Amino acid sequence: MSICAIDIDMWPVTNTQPRAPVRFNHLPLGFLSPVILLDSKAQQTELEWISYPPNGWEEISGLDENYTPIRTYQVCQVMEPNQNNWLRTNWIEKGDAQRIFVELKFTLRDCNSLPGVVGTCKETFNLYYQETDSEVGRSLRENQYVKIDTIAADESFTQGDLGERKMKLNTEVRIIGPLSRRGFYLAFQDVGACIALVSVKVYYKKCWSIIENLATFPDTVTGSEFSSLVEVEGMCVSDAEEEADNSPKMHCSAEGEWLVPIGKCICKAGFHQKGDACEPCGRGFYKSSSQDLQCSRCPAHSFNDREGSWRCDCEDGYYRALSDPPSVACTRPPSAPQNLVYNINQTTVSLEWSPPADTGGRNDVSYRVICRRCSWEPEECVPCGPNVGYSPAQSGLVDTYVTIMDLLAHANYTFEVEAVNGVSDLSRTQRLFAAVSIATGQAAPSQVSEVIKEKVQQRSIQLSWQEPHQPNGVITEYEIKYYEKDQKDRIYSTVRSKSTSATVNNLKPSTAYVFQIRAFTEAGYGTYGPRLEITTKEEATAAIVSSEQNPVIIIAVVAVAGTIILVFMVFGFIIGRRYALAVKFPGTKTYIDPETYEDPNRAVHQFAKELDASCIKIERVIGAGEFGEVCSGRLKLPGKRDVSVAIKTLKVGYTEKQRREFLCEASIMGQFDHPNVVHLEGVVTRGKPVMIVIEYMENGSLDAFLRKHDGQFTVIQLVGMLRGIAAGMRYLSDMGYVHRDLAARNILVNSNLVCKVSDFGLSRVIDDDPEAVYTTTGGKIPVRWTAPEAIQYRKFTSASDVWSYGIVMWEVMSYGERPYWDMSNQDVIKAIEEGYRLPAPMDCPPGLHQLMLDCWQKDRAERPKFDQIVGILDKMIRNPNTLKTPVGTCTRPISPLLDQSTPDFTAFRSVGEWLEAIKMERYRDNFTAAGYSSLESVARMSIEDVMSLGITLVGHQKKIMSSIQTMRAQMLHLHGTGVQV
Ligand code: AMP
């Protein structure tokens, strides 16, 4: 029977439903939720614990503050001495727990509140446990229990609102462990107190499964000791991987808290983190490495149509080089190089080109050259092999030029220039390249190096040798040079041989001689081979007196040699007079004026090949020349491949004089052999029509060609053209030929932009030039192109050709603009005389304009020579930086003619201001009265208009008119609009 009323108004509200370990995605670290093994309060039915003796602990039903029924155990044998009342719970299976928490809620009356209980009343009770592997029946043996603690109340009573004393609910927690058996019992020993055991809760703590840093940490039971931390390895969530050397770990504390996270997992390539999971990258996105945080959009020219990609695939025709990371755009091979041009110098070819229009999206473009030597049939081409040299290299070229050396003379070559980049080798598409076919020019044979002494006698030596490795043509002769070793080569003799052996006679016995041999072809002599020293045999008898010892013989030899030299000199002088055009230096071919031939037919056949008319096929008319039509067609010579040619014809009904004049051009052209001088194939004089057959120049004359392609070339290309023309002129001037009519209209351009000098003739041919006008000195002269001394007193020289070359430079750099625009020839002559010069054309590098100005030096001795011009242009081509137009310079001519005293007329705001600038302000009223109020109206005035103003002084008329013309030209160039006159 209970004597104590249990007042439970302070009963705490708890919700201690046991919970199953669940995975929480976002539980904060330290989430504490214990695993409940026993909760008496949660049980609605009777607890049916064992109580001994039966009159001790008693199970009583009650209500908590919410009127929820609860089960309690009470005992209150305070009046009786020697109490020993036991209460034992049912068997509690401990599961994986090692450290068990026991929470007791109870009320305890203090003995003072109970009258008459002194001596027997107690205010504590004892808590025990017993470990077993299974239930042990309902008997209770005290000695099998281990005491946990003596439990006392913190407070027994509390004061109520009305001053009454209320019993206070005590909560005590005790920890047991480590436990080793499968389960245990708890026991409560009362030794004479008045207790109500309101709730008994048994639980242990766990660190609950958690995902931290993309790693899952499983449910983990805390360690057995209060201070122990259990280290737990995390497992990466799906599609994540451990970060290198940083595997994920956490520590489970005794309190069930996760502590100290170490290491982490990261989403694999193709996946990115979303919350605590890794999600695949979407279509059109990729993530190449686990280290990257985000998926990225596919770079240009790549795609993917799957999720979870670590990279994107390249579109058709696009590639990724091995070294390209997945983050860069897919690229493709470059297009072909552009504007491939070449220059031939005997057996050396230089190629130059512009970068491809499309680099394929990469900046690692380089170039490679493929050289093939072709027989006359185009399909029979073979690689050039290792004997050909390339400078700077054959492949991996960064700059857009290469020089190919040691080619064979008179051979046909094809050069392909290919632009390559990092993905060229991956592409299976067709190679794109620019190609040129080139025929090399003449070259002298290479050295004769393998000489053998066949027979050595007292007075003769027989030698034999091998043909040089590169004969570069048909060897017609060998020259054997020899001298006595002691004499060095101050005095030497030569013998010639048509074969590869020779016997040198008339030698001295017992004398050391030095021999050197060189070969001769159409192209001239090769260089001498190495010196070979041979000593003649000793003389058998002493009867023969050597020439050394006989002064008479020496005198005779000297006399004979002297006579021969004299004969040659006299003969040479006569010949020189006959062709009295230039001094002939050894090794330099000299131009011979065909006029000096009495029989012009002889001259033609001396210099031009007679062609069989059946080899020529005329295809179409391409122009009109002075003597007849100019046609294009094909020339097929026996044993050679057919070539495109231009055919100049002599119209029917010609006079003999016309025929001579017509063929004169062939006689001149036939003497030249240079890649920048138009090449004569031959003539037809023995049939009709009479024809001159010239190599075909696909792009026609340079002035028209430039006008057609206005603004389309790079400065380097234009300078390349100029270099070609200068090289052709250097050759002509070296030969002593003065052109007299050098102008862009007389330069022809082939399909590779190679420019060649053409239009050869004597002064009379200039007469055919529509630009040529009669001058006061007589004869027609193309004034705008001609040097002042040639205009004034017909002093035509290579220096006057240099002046014309400067004008050609100006024409080229201005894309075929007419020199001095619409100024009259008279005004041009006057302006030049006064020191005016053409200004730099638009976008013309200052260095080039300076070169033009140098060509236009009044003193012809001051003008550069063609050789120097070629050198200057070569330098510019090699250092393209020198060809840059400085930023900010006005590239349109400010004044049409360059002179420091010429003002910029377009800058004037009124007619008055203009008149003041030219010191003609006295006529201001005349202009106003006639209604010329704007500069535009003034710019339209003619000389008649000026005169009609009442300006009578001729000098003033000229001054004003000249200024008006300049103003007009300035306006034209500034606004690009014509001023109607
Ligand atoms: P010409 O009588 O030399 O002035 O030639 C008249 C025109 O024929 C020139 O302006 C060119 O357009 C054309 N022509 C002359 N020679 C050739 C050539 N070798 N190749 C192509 N066209 C040419």
Short mmCIF file of N, CA and C and ligand atoms in Angstrom, two decimals, residues 622-626 630 646 648 678 694-697 700-701 748 759, ligand 1:
data_model
loop_
_atom_site.label_atom_id
_atom_site.label_comp_id
_atom_site.label_asym_id
_atom_site.label_seq_id
_atom_site.Cartn_x
_atom_site.Cartn_y
_atom_site.Cartn_z
N ILE A 622 44.67 38.49 -128.05
CA ILE A 622 44.64 39.08 -126.70
C ILE A 622 44.96 40.56 -126.70
N GLY A 623 45.40 41.09 -127.79
CA GLY A 623 45.71 42.52 -127.79
C GLY A 623 46.13 42.98 -129.17
N ALA A 624 46.34 44.28 -129.25
CA ALA A 624 46.78 44.83 -130.52
C ALA A 624 48.11 45.51 -130.33
N GLY A 625 49.08 45.11 -131.16
CA GLY A 625 50.38 45.77 -131.12
C GLY A 625 50.49 46.72 -132.29
N GLU A 626 51.60 47.40 -132.34
CA GLU A 626 51.79 48.40 -133.38
C GLU A 626 51.81 47.76 -134.77
N VAL A 630 48.23 40.70 -131.28
CA VAL A 630 48.96 39.86 -130.32
C VAL A 630 48.00 38.74 -129.93
N ALA A 646 52.77 33.89 -126.08
CA ALA A 646 52.12 35.02 -126.73
C ALA A 646 52.77 35.14 -128.10
N LYS A 648 53.23 37.56 -131.31
CA LYS A 648 53.03 38.87 -131.95
C LYS A 648 53.14 38.64 -133.45
N VAL A 678 61.22 39.39 -120.09
CA VAL A 678 60.33 38.51 -120.84
C VAL A 678 61.17 37.70 -121.85
N ILE A 694 56.73 34.67 -127.74
CA ILE A 694 57.25 35.09 -126.42
C ILE A 694 56.58 34.24 -125.35
N GLU A 695 57.25 34.07 -124.24
CA GLU A 695 56.61 33.34 -123.14
C GLU A 695 55.30 34.05 -122.78
N TYR A 696 54.30 33.27 -122.37
CA TYR A 696 52.98 33.84 -122.10
C TYR A 696 52.93 34.38 -120.68
N MET A 697 52.46 35.62 -120.56
CA MET A 697 52.37 36.25 -119.25
C MET A 697 50.88 36.42 -118.94
N GLY A 700 48.99 39.73 -118.06
CA GLY A 700 49.08 40.90 -118.93
C GLY A 700 49.95 42.02 -118.36
N SER A 701 49.66 43.23 -118.78
CA SER A 701 50.56 44.31 -118.36
C SER A 701 50.24 44.77 -116.93
N LEU A 748 55.22 42.99 -117.84
CA LEU A 748 54.19 41.95 -117.93
C LEU A 748 54.24 41.12 -116.65
N ASP A 759 58.72 45.01 -123.85
CA ASP A 759 58.70 46.13 -124.78
C ASP A 759 60.10 46.65 -125.08
P1 AMP B 1 52.80 45.12 -127.10
O1 AMP B 1 52.69 45.28 -128.56
O2 AMP B 1 54.01 44.40 -126.67
O3 AMP B 1 52.60 46.37 -126.33
O4 AMP B 1 51.57 44.14 -126.68
C1 AMP B 1 50.22 44.54 -126.74
C2 AMP B 1 49.43 43.85 -125.61
O5 AMP B 1 49.48 42.45 -125.77
C3 AMP B 1 50.04 44.11 -124.23
O6 AMP B 1 49.55 45.26 -123.65
C4 AMP B 1 49.61 42.90 -123.47
O7 AMP B 1 48.34 43.07 -122.93
C5 AMP B 1 49.59 41.81 -124.53
N1 AMP B 1 50.83 41.06 -124.48
C6 AMP B 1 51.98 41.35 -125.08
N2 AMP B 1 52.92 40.42 -124.81
C7 AMP B 1 52.33 39.53 -124.03
C8 AMP B 1 52.76 38.32 -123.38
N3 AMP B 1 54.01 37.88 -123.53
N4 AMP B 1 51.90 37.65 -122.65
C9 AMP B 1 50.63 38.09 -122.48
N5 AMP B 1 50.18 39.21 -123.04
C10 AMP B 1 50.99 39.93 -123.81
#
